[in-house]
Short mmCIF file of N, CA and C in Angstrom, two decimals:
data_model
loop_
_atom_site.label_atom_id
_atom_site.label_comp_id
_atom_site.label_asym_id
_atom_site.label_seq_id
_atom_site.Cartn_x
_atom_site.Cartn_y
_atom_site.Cartn_z
N MET A 19 -19.03 -6.07 12.68
CA MET A 19 -20.24 -6.84 13.07
C MET A 19 -21.07 -5.97 14.07
N VAL A 20 -20.30 -5.37 15.13
CA VAL A 20 -21.02 -4.67 16.09
C VAL A 20 -21.65 -3.35 15.52
N ASP A 21 -20.82 -2.72 14.54
CA ASP A 21 -21.46 -1.53 13.96
C ASP A 21 -22.53 -1.77 13.04
N TRP A 22 -22.59 -2.94 12.45
CA TRP A 22 -23.81 -3.37 11.49
C TRP A 22 -24.98 -3.42 12.58
N TYR A 23 -24.74 -4.33 13.57
CA TYR A 23 -25.78 -4.38 14.61
C TYR A 23 -26.36 -3.17 15.14
N PHE A 24 -25.45 -2.18 15.44
CA PHE A 24 -25.94 -0.95 16.12
C PHE A 24 -26.64 -0.01 15.02
N LYS A 25 -26.41 -0.20 13.91
CA LYS A 25 -27.26 0.56 13.00
C LYS A 25 -28.57 0.01 12.82
N ARG A 26 -28.86 -1.27 13.06
CA ARG A 26 -30.13 -1.89 12.95
C ARG A 26 -30.51 -2.66 14.09
N ALA A 27 -30.30 -1.97 15.28
CA ALA A 27 -30.42 -2.64 16.57
C ALA A 27 -31.86 -3.05 16.84
N LEU A 28 -32.76 -2.20 16.82
CA LEU A 28 -34.21 -2.55 16.95
C LEU A 28 -34.68 -3.59 16.09
N LEU A 29 -34.37 -3.38 14.87
CA LEU A 29 -34.92 -4.36 13.79
C LEU A 29 -34.11 -5.68 14.05
N VAL A 30 -32.97 -5.88 14.31
CA VAL A 30 -32.46 -7.19 14.75
C VAL A 30 -32.95 -7.72 15.89
N ASP A 31 -33.06 -6.85 17.07
CA ASP A 31 -33.67 -7.42 18.29
C ASP A 31 -35.08 -8.10 18.11
N TYR A 32 -35.93 -7.37 17.28
CA TYR A 32 -37.29 -7.87 17.17
C TYR A 32 -37.29 -9.02 16.25
N PHE A 33 -36.40 -9.03 15.32
CA PHE A 33 -36.31 -10.21 14.39
C PHE A 33 -35.99 -11.49 15.17
N ILE A 34 -34.95 -11.15 15.96
CA ILE A 34 -34.28 -12.43 16.70
C ILE A 34 -35.47 -12.89 17.79
N SER A 35 -36.14 -11.88 18.26
CA SER A 35 -37.11 -12.28 19.25
C SER A 35 -38.32 -12.99 18.52
N ALA A 36 -38.72 -12.61 17.39
CA ALA A 36 -39.76 -13.26 16.67
C ALA A 36 -39.38 -14.71 16.10
N VAL A 37 -38.14 -14.80 15.86
CA VAL A 37 -37.64 -16.08 15.37
C VAL A 37 -37.61 -17.13 16.59
N VAL A 38 -37.07 -16.63 17.73
CA VAL A 38 -37.15 -17.49 18.88
C VAL A 38 -38.57 -17.86 19.37
N SER A 39 -39.53 -16.90 19.39
CA SER A 39 -40.87 -17.11 19.63
C SER A 39 -41.46 -18.05 18.63
N GLY A 40 -41.16 -17.84 17.34
CA GLY A 40 -41.72 -18.69 16.31
C GLY A 40 -41.20 -20.20 16.57
N ILE A 41 -40.12 -20.37 16.83
CA ILE A 41 -39.64 -21.74 17.14
C ILE A 41 -40.28 -22.28 18.29
N ALA A 42 -40.49 -21.50 19.32
CA ALA A 42 -41.20 -21.92 20.72
C ALA A 42 -42.67 -22.37 20.10
N TYR A 43 -43.28 -21.64 19.21
CA TYR A 43 -44.57 -21.80 18.85
C TYR A 43 -44.70 -23.15 17.97
N CYS A 44 -43.62 -23.39 17.25
CA CYS A 44 -43.62 -24.70 16.32
C CYS A 44 -43.41 -25.85 17.22
N PHE A 45 -42.60 -25.71 18.33
CA PHE A 45 -42.39 -26.77 19.29
C PHE A 45 -43.65 -26.97 20.11
N TYR A 46 -44.36 -25.91 20.40
CA TYR A 46 -45.63 -26.08 21.09
C TYR A 46 -46.58 -26.89 20.42
N TYR A 47 -46.71 -26.67 19.13
CA TYR A 47 -47.68 -27.48 18.27
C TYR A 47 -47.14 -28.82 17.91
N ARG A 48 -45.86 -28.91 17.63
CA ARG A 48 -45.30 -30.16 17.12
C ARG A 48 -45.20 -31.14 18.27
N TYR A 49 -44.69 -30.73 19.41
CA TYR A 49 -44.27 -31.60 20.48
C TYR A 49 -45.37 -31.41 21.68
N ASN A 50 -46.22 -30.41 21.47
CA ASN A 50 -47.11 -30.28 22.65
C ASN A 50 -46.60 -30.08 23.86
N PHE A 51 -45.61 -29.21 23.91
CA PHE A 51 -45.00 -29.02 25.33
C PHE A 51 -45.92 -28.10 26.27
N ALA A 52 -45.90 -28.37 27.47
CA ALA A 52 -46.77 -27.77 28.42
C ALA A 52 -46.49 -26.26 28.69
N ILE A 53 -47.58 -25.50 28.80
CA ILE A 53 -47.53 -24.18 29.02
C ILE A 53 -48.07 -24.00 30.32
N PRO A 54 -47.43 -23.01 31.07
CA PRO A 54 -47.90 -22.72 32.50
C PRO A 54 -49.32 -22.35 32.62
N GLU A 55 -49.79 -22.43 33.83
CA GLU A 55 -51.16 -22.08 34.10
C GLU A 55 -51.43 -20.47 33.86
N ASN A 56 -52.67 -20.11 33.60
CA ASN A 56 -52.95 -18.78 33.23
C ASN A 56 -52.51 -17.82 34.30
N GLU A 57 -52.70 -18.11 35.46
CA GLU A 57 -52.27 -17.19 36.50
C GLU A 57 -50.70 -16.94 36.45
N VAL A 58 -50.02 -17.94 36.17
CA VAL A 58 -48.54 -17.72 36.12
C VAL A 58 -48.32 -16.85 34.85
N LEU A 59 -48.86 -17.18 33.70
CA LEU A 59 -48.59 -16.40 32.54
C LEU A 59 -48.88 -14.94 32.81
N LEU A 60 -50.12 -14.61 33.37
CA LEU A 60 -50.47 -13.17 33.63
C LEU A 60 -49.38 -12.63 34.66
N SER A 61 -49.03 -13.30 35.47
CA SER A 61 -47.93 -12.80 36.54
C SER A 61 -46.65 -12.61 35.64
N LEU A 62 -46.16 -13.58 35.00
CA LEU A 62 -44.89 -13.39 34.17
C LEU A 62 -45.00 -12.11 33.23
N THR A 63 -46.11 -12.04 32.64
CA THR A 63 -46.38 -10.88 31.74
C THR A 63 -46.22 -9.57 32.47
N GLY A 64 -46.88 -9.49 33.63
CA GLY A 64 -46.86 -8.29 34.35
C GLY A 64 -45.34 -8.03 35.04
N ASP A 65 -44.58 -9.05 35.35
CA ASP A 65 -43.36 -9.02 35.90
C ASP A 65 -42.44 -8.40 34.77
N LEU A 66 -42.60 -8.97 33.56
CA LEU A 66 -41.76 -8.66 32.43
C LEU A 66 -42.01 -7.13 32.00
N SER A 67 -43.32 -6.87 31.98
CA SER A 67 -43.57 -5.41 31.81
C SER A 67 -43.02 -4.36 32.72
N THR A 68 -43.08 -4.89 34.03
CA THR A 68 -42.49 -3.99 35.14
C THR A 68 -40.88 -3.88 34.95
N ILE A 69 -40.27 -5.07 34.67
CA ILE A 69 -38.84 -4.95 34.47
C ILE A 69 -38.57 -4.13 33.23
N SER A 70 -39.29 -4.24 32.21
CA SER A 70 -39.06 -3.46 30.97
C SER A 70 -39.12 -1.95 31.42
N LEU A 71 -40.10 -1.53 32.10
CA LEU A 71 -40.31 -0.06 32.51
C LEU A 71 -39.22 0.32 33.40
N THR A 72 -38.73 -0.51 34.34
CA THR A 72 -37.76 -0.13 35.22
C THR A 72 -36.41 -0.05 34.59
N PHE A 73 -36.21 -0.97 33.61
CA PHE A 73 -34.97 -0.92 32.80
C PHE A 73 -34.88 0.44 31.91
N ALA A 74 -36.10 0.88 31.40
CA ALA A 74 -36.25 1.87 30.55
C ALA A 74 -35.89 3.22 31.45
N GLY A 75 -36.34 3.12 32.81
CA GLY A 75 -35.99 4.17 33.65
C GLY A 75 -34.47 4.34 33.97
N PHE A 76 -33.81 3.25 34.14
CA PHE A 76 -32.30 3.19 34.28
C PHE A 76 -31.60 3.97 32.97
N ILE A 77 -32.06 3.50 31.89
CA ILE A 77 -31.50 4.02 30.61
C ILE A 77 -31.75 5.41 30.52
N LEU A 78 -32.92 5.87 30.79
CA LEU A 78 -33.35 7.32 30.78
C LEU A 78 -32.45 8.18 31.77
N THR A 79 -32.16 7.53 32.89
CA THR A 79 -31.26 8.14 33.86
C THR A 79 -29.89 8.44 33.30
N LEU A 80 -29.30 7.31 32.70
CA LEU A 80 -28.05 7.38 31.91
C LEU A 80 -28.10 8.40 30.77
N LEU A 81 -29.08 8.42 30.03
CA LEU A 81 -29.29 9.38 29.03
C LEU A 81 -29.26 10.84 29.55
N THR A 82 -30.02 11.02 30.62
CA THR A 82 -30.09 12.38 31.20
C THR A 82 -28.64 12.78 31.67
N ILE A 83 -27.89 11.96 32.27
CA ILE A 83 -26.59 12.17 32.72
C ILE A 83 -25.65 12.57 31.65
N LEU A 84 -25.57 11.84 30.56
CA LEU A 84 -24.93 12.15 29.38
C LEU A 84 -25.23 13.44 28.90
N ILE A 85 -26.53 13.88 28.68
CA ILE A 85 -26.83 15.08 28.14
C ILE A 85 -26.51 16.20 29.09
N THR A 86 -26.66 15.95 30.35
CA THR A 86 -26.26 17.00 31.44
C THR A 86 -24.64 17.22 31.21
N PHE A 87 -24.03 16.26 31.23
CA PHE A 87 -22.47 16.33 31.16
C PHE A 87 -22.19 17.07 29.98
N LYS A 88 -22.89 17.03 28.95
CA LYS A 88 -22.33 17.50 27.61
C LYS A 88 -22.61 19.13 27.79
N THR A 89 -23.52 19.52 28.52
CA THR A 89 -23.71 21.02 28.75
C THR A 89 -22.52 21.59 29.44
N THR A 90 -21.79 20.94 30.31
CA THR A 90 -20.61 21.50 30.90
C THR A 90 -19.24 21.09 30.18
N ALA A 91 -19.39 20.40 29.13
CA ALA A 91 -18.18 19.98 28.40
C ALA A 91 -17.29 21.09 27.81
N HIS A 92 -16.18 21.06 27.80
CA HIS A 92 -15.28 22.08 27.11
C HIS A 92 -15.26 21.69 25.63
N ILE A 93 -15.21 22.50 24.77
CA ILE A 93 -15.04 22.33 23.36
C ILE A 93 -13.56 22.12 23.11
N PRO A 94 -13.25 20.96 22.43
CA PRO A 94 -11.86 20.78 22.22
C PRO A 94 -11.32 21.51 20.96
N THR A 95 -10.19 21.95 21.06
CA THR A 95 -9.44 22.61 19.79
C THR A 95 -8.14 21.86 19.80
N ASP A 96 -7.50 22.23 18.65
CA ASP A 96 -6.09 21.61 18.42
C ASP A 96 -5.26 22.16 19.48
N GLU A 97 -5.23 23.20 20.08
CA GLU A 97 -4.31 23.57 21.19
C GLU A 97 -4.62 23.07 22.43
N ASN A 98 -5.88 22.75 22.82
CA ASN A 98 -6.16 22.41 24.09
C ASN A 98 -6.60 20.81 24.19
N GLN A 99 -6.50 20.15 23.16
CA GLN A 99 -7.12 18.82 23.08
C GLN A 99 -6.38 17.81 24.10
N HIS A 100 -5.18 18.01 24.23
CA HIS A 100 -4.59 17.05 25.16
C HIS A 100 -4.79 17.34 26.66
N LEU A 101 -5.39 18.55 26.98
CA LEU A 101 -5.69 19.01 28.27
C LEU A 101 -7.13 18.68 28.68
N ILE A 102 -7.99 18.45 27.65
CA ILE A 102 -9.51 18.31 27.99
C ILE A 102 -9.65 16.80 28.28
N PRO A 103 -10.54 16.61 29.27
CA PRO A 103 -10.83 15.21 29.55
C PRO A 103 -11.54 14.38 28.39
N LEU A 104 -11.49 13.16 28.41
CA LEU A 104 -11.81 12.29 27.36
C LEU A 104 -13.34 12.46 27.20
N PHE A 105 -14.02 12.45 28.33
CA PHE A 105 -15.55 12.57 28.16
C PHE A 105 -15.90 13.79 27.44
N ASP A 106 -15.10 14.96 27.53
CA ASP A 106 -15.54 16.21 26.96
C ASP A 106 -15.28 16.13 25.45
N ILE A 107 -14.20 15.35 25.04
CA ILE A 107 -13.89 15.07 23.67
C ILE A 107 -14.99 14.10 22.98
N PHE A 108 -15.34 13.11 23.88
CA PHE A 108 -16.40 12.26 23.39
C PHE A 108 -17.65 12.99 22.96
N PHE A 109 -18.05 13.99 23.83
CA PHE A 109 -19.35 14.70 23.54
C PHE A 109 -19.21 15.43 22.18
N TYR A 110 -18.22 15.54 21.71
CA TYR A 110 -18.05 16.43 20.33
C TYR A 110 -17.71 15.47 19.13
N THR A 111 -18.04 14.19 19.37
CA THR A 111 -17.77 13.09 18.31
C THR A 111 -18.97 12.62 17.89
N PRO A 112 -19.07 12.08 16.65
CA PRO A 112 -20.41 11.45 16.13
C PRO A 112 -20.75 10.20 17.14
N LEU A 113 -19.80 9.63 17.80
CA LEU A 113 -20.09 8.64 18.81
C LEU A 113 -21.11 8.92 19.73
N TYR A 114 -21.11 10.22 20.21
CA TYR A 114 -21.98 10.75 21.24
C TYR A 114 -23.29 10.67 20.68
N PHE A 115 -23.53 11.18 19.49
CA PHE A 115 -24.92 11.20 18.98
C PHE A 115 -25.47 9.86 18.50
N THR A 116 -24.51 9.02 18.24
CA THR A 116 -25.03 7.59 18.03
C THR A 116 -25.28 6.92 19.31
N THR A 117 -24.59 7.19 20.38
CA THR A 117 -24.94 6.64 21.55
C THR A 117 -26.29 7.12 22.22
N ILE A 118 -26.47 8.49 21.93
CA ILE A 118 -27.74 9.05 22.52
C ILE A 118 -28.87 8.35 21.64
N THR A 119 -28.87 8.25 20.43
CA THR A 119 -29.81 7.70 19.55
C THR A 119 -30.18 6.18 19.96
N LEU A 120 -29.06 5.29 20.24
CA LEU A 120 -29.21 4.01 20.60
C LEU A 120 -29.90 3.97 21.88
N LEU A 121 -29.56 4.87 22.91
CA LEU A 121 -30.20 4.82 24.16
C LEU A 121 -31.69 5.20 24.11
N LYS A 122 -32.02 6.25 23.14
CA LYS A 122 -33.48 6.68 23.10
C LYS A 122 -34.29 5.54 22.48
N ASN A 123 -33.63 4.92 21.42
CA ASN A 123 -34.36 3.59 20.82
C ASN A 123 -34.49 2.58 21.74
N ALA A 124 -33.67 2.38 22.70
CA ALA A 124 -33.86 1.33 23.69
C ALA A 124 -34.96 1.60 24.61
N ILE A 125 -34.97 2.93 25.05
CA ILE A 125 -36.24 3.36 25.91
C ILE A 125 -37.54 3.14 25.17
N LYS A 126 -37.54 3.60 23.99
CA LYS A 126 -38.80 3.36 23.40
C LYS A 126 -39.24 1.92 23.20
N SER A 127 -38.20 1.06 22.84
CA SER A 127 -38.54 -0.28 22.58
C SER A 127 -38.97 -0.95 23.86
N LEU A 128 -38.38 -0.57 25.05
CA LEU A 128 -38.78 -1.22 26.38
C LEU A 128 -40.12 -0.62 26.71
N ILE A 129 -40.39 0.55 26.46
CA ILE A 129 -41.78 1.07 26.77
C ILE A 129 -42.78 0.40 25.92
N VAL A 130 -42.54 0.24 24.67
CA VAL A 130 -43.53 -0.47 23.79
C VAL A 130 -43.85 -1.94 24.24
N ILE A 131 -42.76 -2.60 24.75
CA ILE A 131 -42.91 -4.04 25.31
C ILE A 131 -43.72 -3.97 26.46
N ALA A 132 -43.51 -2.96 27.48
CA ALA A 132 -44.25 -3.02 28.57
C ALA A 132 -45.71 -2.55 28.45
N MET A 133 -45.89 -1.61 27.60
CA MET A 133 -47.33 -1.31 27.26
C MET A 133 -48.04 -2.47 26.67
N ILE A 134 -47.53 -3.04 25.61
CA ILE A 134 -48.26 -4.21 24.97
C ILE A 134 -48.49 -5.40 25.99
N GLY A 135 -47.49 -5.62 26.93
CA GLY A 135 -47.71 -6.55 28.04
C GLY A 135 -48.98 -6.17 28.86
N TYR A 136 -48.81 -4.93 29.22
CA TYR A 136 -49.98 -4.53 30.14
C TYR A 136 -51.38 -4.57 29.46
N VAL A 137 -51.43 -4.18 28.13
CA VAL A 137 -52.79 -4.20 27.50
C VAL A 137 -53.19 -5.62 27.17
N LEU A 138 -52.15 -6.60 26.81
CA LEU A 138 -52.61 -7.99 26.73
C LEU A 138 -53.20 -8.52 27.91
N LYS A 139 -52.51 -8.17 29.11
CA LYS A 139 -53.01 -8.60 30.26
C LYS A 139 -54.60 -8.18 30.61
N LEU A 140 -54.86 -7.01 30.05
CA LEU A 140 -56.14 -6.46 30.25
C LEU A 140 -57.24 -6.98 29.29
N VAL A 141 -56.86 -7.22 28.08
CA VAL A 141 -57.81 -7.61 27.02
C VAL A 141 -57.94 -9.10 26.60
N LEU A 142 -56.89 -9.81 26.90
CA LEU A 142 -57.01 -11.16 26.54
C LEU A 142 -57.96 -12.08 27.21
N HIS A 143 -58.88 -12.81 26.42
CA HIS A 143 -59.82 -13.59 27.11
C HIS A 143 -59.16 -14.88 27.79
N SER A 144 -59.79 -15.46 28.61
CA SER A 144 -59.28 -16.50 29.42
C SER A 144 -58.91 -17.69 28.51
N THR A 145 -59.50 -17.93 27.41
CA THR A 145 -59.15 -19.01 26.37
C THR A 145 -57.91 -18.66 25.52
N THR A 146 -57.61 -17.38 25.56
CA THR A 146 -56.34 -17.12 24.73
C THR A 146 -55.19 -16.73 25.59
N ILE A 147 -55.29 -16.62 26.78
CA ILE A 147 -54.10 -16.32 27.60
C ILE A 147 -53.09 -17.23 27.49
N ARG A 148 -53.28 -18.36 27.23
CA ARG A 148 -51.97 -19.39 26.97
C ARG A 148 -51.04 -18.83 25.94
N TYR A 149 -51.64 -18.09 24.96
CA TYR A 149 -50.60 -17.50 23.94
C TYR A 149 -49.76 -16.40 24.52
N LEU A 150 -49.92 -15.92 25.76
CA LEU A 150 -49.10 -14.94 26.25
C LEU A 150 -47.67 -15.37 26.45
N ILE A 151 -47.41 -16.72 26.55
CA ILE A 151 -46.06 -17.25 26.57
C ILE A 151 -45.29 -16.91 25.43
N PHE A 152 -45.89 -16.74 24.25
CA PHE A 152 -44.97 -16.42 23.04
C PHE A 152 -44.63 -14.87 23.20
N PHE A 153 -45.59 -13.96 23.66
CA PHE A 153 -45.23 -12.67 23.87
C PHE A 153 -44.17 -12.62 25.05
N ASP A 154 -44.30 -13.36 26.05
CA ASP A 154 -43.33 -13.41 27.14
C ASP A 154 -41.96 -13.73 26.64
N ILE A 155 -41.81 -14.68 25.68
CA ILE A 155 -40.54 -15.04 25.02
C ILE A 155 -39.98 -13.92 24.30
N VAL A 156 -40.87 -13.18 23.54
CA VAL A 156 -40.38 -12.05 22.75
C VAL A 156 -39.92 -10.93 23.73
N SER A 157 -40.73 -10.73 24.89
CA SER A 157 -40.31 -9.75 25.79
C SER A 157 -38.88 -10.05 26.57
N ILE A 158 -38.67 -11.35 26.87
CA ILE A 158 -37.43 -11.70 27.43
C ILE A 158 -36.28 -11.53 26.52
N CYS A 159 -36.43 -11.82 25.15
CA CYS A 159 -35.42 -11.56 24.20
C CYS A 159 -35.08 -10.10 24.00
N VAL A 160 -36.18 -9.22 23.86
CA VAL A 160 -35.82 -7.90 23.70
C VAL A 160 -35.25 -7.32 24.87
N ILE A 161 -35.63 -7.59 26.09
CA ILE A 161 -35.05 -7.03 27.33
C ILE A 161 -33.55 -7.68 27.36
N THR A 162 -33.34 -8.77 27.17
CA THR A 162 -32.02 -9.37 27.11
C THR A 162 -31.09 -8.64 26.15
N LEU A 163 -31.43 -8.65 24.85
CA LEU A 163 -30.78 -7.99 23.78
C LEU A 163 -30.51 -6.45 24.05
N THR A 164 -31.51 -5.86 24.55
CA THR A 164 -31.41 -4.38 24.92
C THR A 164 -30.36 -4.27 26.25
N LEU A 165 -30.31 -5.05 27.07
CA LEU A 165 -29.42 -5.05 28.12
C LEU A 165 -28.00 -5.30 27.66
N TRP A 166 -27.91 -6.26 26.77
CA TRP A 166 -26.52 -6.67 26.18
C TRP A 166 -26.01 -5.33 25.33
N ARG A 167 -26.85 -4.77 24.52
CA ARG A 167 -26.59 -3.73 23.76
C ARG A 167 -26.04 -2.50 24.53
N ASN A 168 -26.81 -2.21 25.61
CA ASN A 168 -26.40 -0.95 26.43
C ASN A 168 -25.09 -1.32 27.22
N LEU A 169 -24.90 -2.56 27.67
CA LEU A 169 -23.72 -3.00 28.23
C LEU A 169 -22.42 -2.97 27.24
N THR A 170 -22.77 -3.20 26.00
CA THR A 170 -21.70 -2.95 24.93
C THR A 170 -21.32 -1.60 24.64
N ILE A 171 -22.37 -0.69 24.78
CA ILE A 171 -22.04 0.75 24.58
C ILE A 171 -21.20 1.15 25.83
N LEU A 172 -21.66 0.82 26.96
CA LEU A 172 -20.68 1.28 28.13
C LEU A 172 -19.37 0.64 28.11
N THR A 173 -19.38 -0.50 27.58
CA THR A 173 -17.87 -1.24 27.68
C THR A 173 -17.16 -0.44 26.48
N LEU A 174 -17.82 -0.01 25.42
CA LEU A 174 -16.92 0.76 24.25
C LEU A 174 -16.57 2.12 24.91
N ILE A 175 -17.36 2.81 25.66
CA ILE A 175 -16.95 3.98 26.23
C ILE A 175 -15.86 3.94 27.30
N MET A 176 -15.98 2.69 28.14
CA MET A 176 -14.83 2.52 28.99
C MET A 176 -13.56 2.12 28.27
N ALA A 177 -13.53 1.44 27.09
CA ALA A 177 -12.40 1.20 26.34
C ALA A 177 -11.83 2.49 25.77
N LEU A 178 -12.66 3.40 25.40
CA LEU A 178 -12.17 4.74 24.84
C LEU A 178 -11.43 5.41 25.97
N GLN A 179 -11.91 5.45 27.24
CA GLN A 179 -11.44 5.95 28.42
C GLN A 179 -9.94 5.31 28.59
N ARG A 180 -10.02 4.09 28.51
CA ARG A 180 -8.76 3.23 28.87
C ARG A 180 -7.66 3.65 27.82
N ASN A 181 -8.14 3.72 26.53
CA ASN A 181 -7.12 3.97 25.53
C ASN A 181 -6.59 5.46 25.72
N ARG A 182 -7.41 6.34 25.97
CA ARG A 182 -7.02 7.75 26.24
C ARG A 182 -6.01 7.76 27.45
N ASN A 183 -6.37 7.14 28.52
CA ASN A 183 -5.52 7.15 29.65
C ASN A 183 -4.23 6.49 29.41
N SER A 184 -4.17 5.43 28.59
CA SER A 184 -2.84 4.78 28.33
C SER A 184 -2.00 5.64 27.42
N ASN A 185 -2.54 6.56 26.62
CA ASN A 185 -1.87 7.40 25.70
C ASN A 185 -1.23 8.55 26.37
N ASP A 186 -1.89 8.93 27.58
CA ASP A 186 -1.33 10.20 28.53
C ASP A 186 -0.05 9.92 29.01
#
């Protein structure tokens, strides 16, 4: 299940976000639930956009570290594989490139969310600002799912290290 999700991560994230936002939209019209004031919505959108950019920066840092470590990694061979650190072996597996792709896509997704949020803050008319709540719901979902996915990646890397250490 996790592999299936990782292959379609952005599509699944945005689909789930759209469904949650759509459900909130239906509740808004069906039950007429209250939406925060325009100032609160504008502030929330700005905060979510800032959080999104900050999180993208953290992921970019992780990506830079992984790429930098790969440049100093030893190439494993049959003779020296048991002597090479696990991280060096990880850098020469398909998992490394999958991890890099997932991290790059997470950065792109978070930047898109941030830019859309900032643009909406700038261009929405005061009569349509109330609809920012639905974009904010999408933003919260995408940020949360991206965080979960990146924590899952790190957990899998740590499990790989743990398995390697227990085999030594």
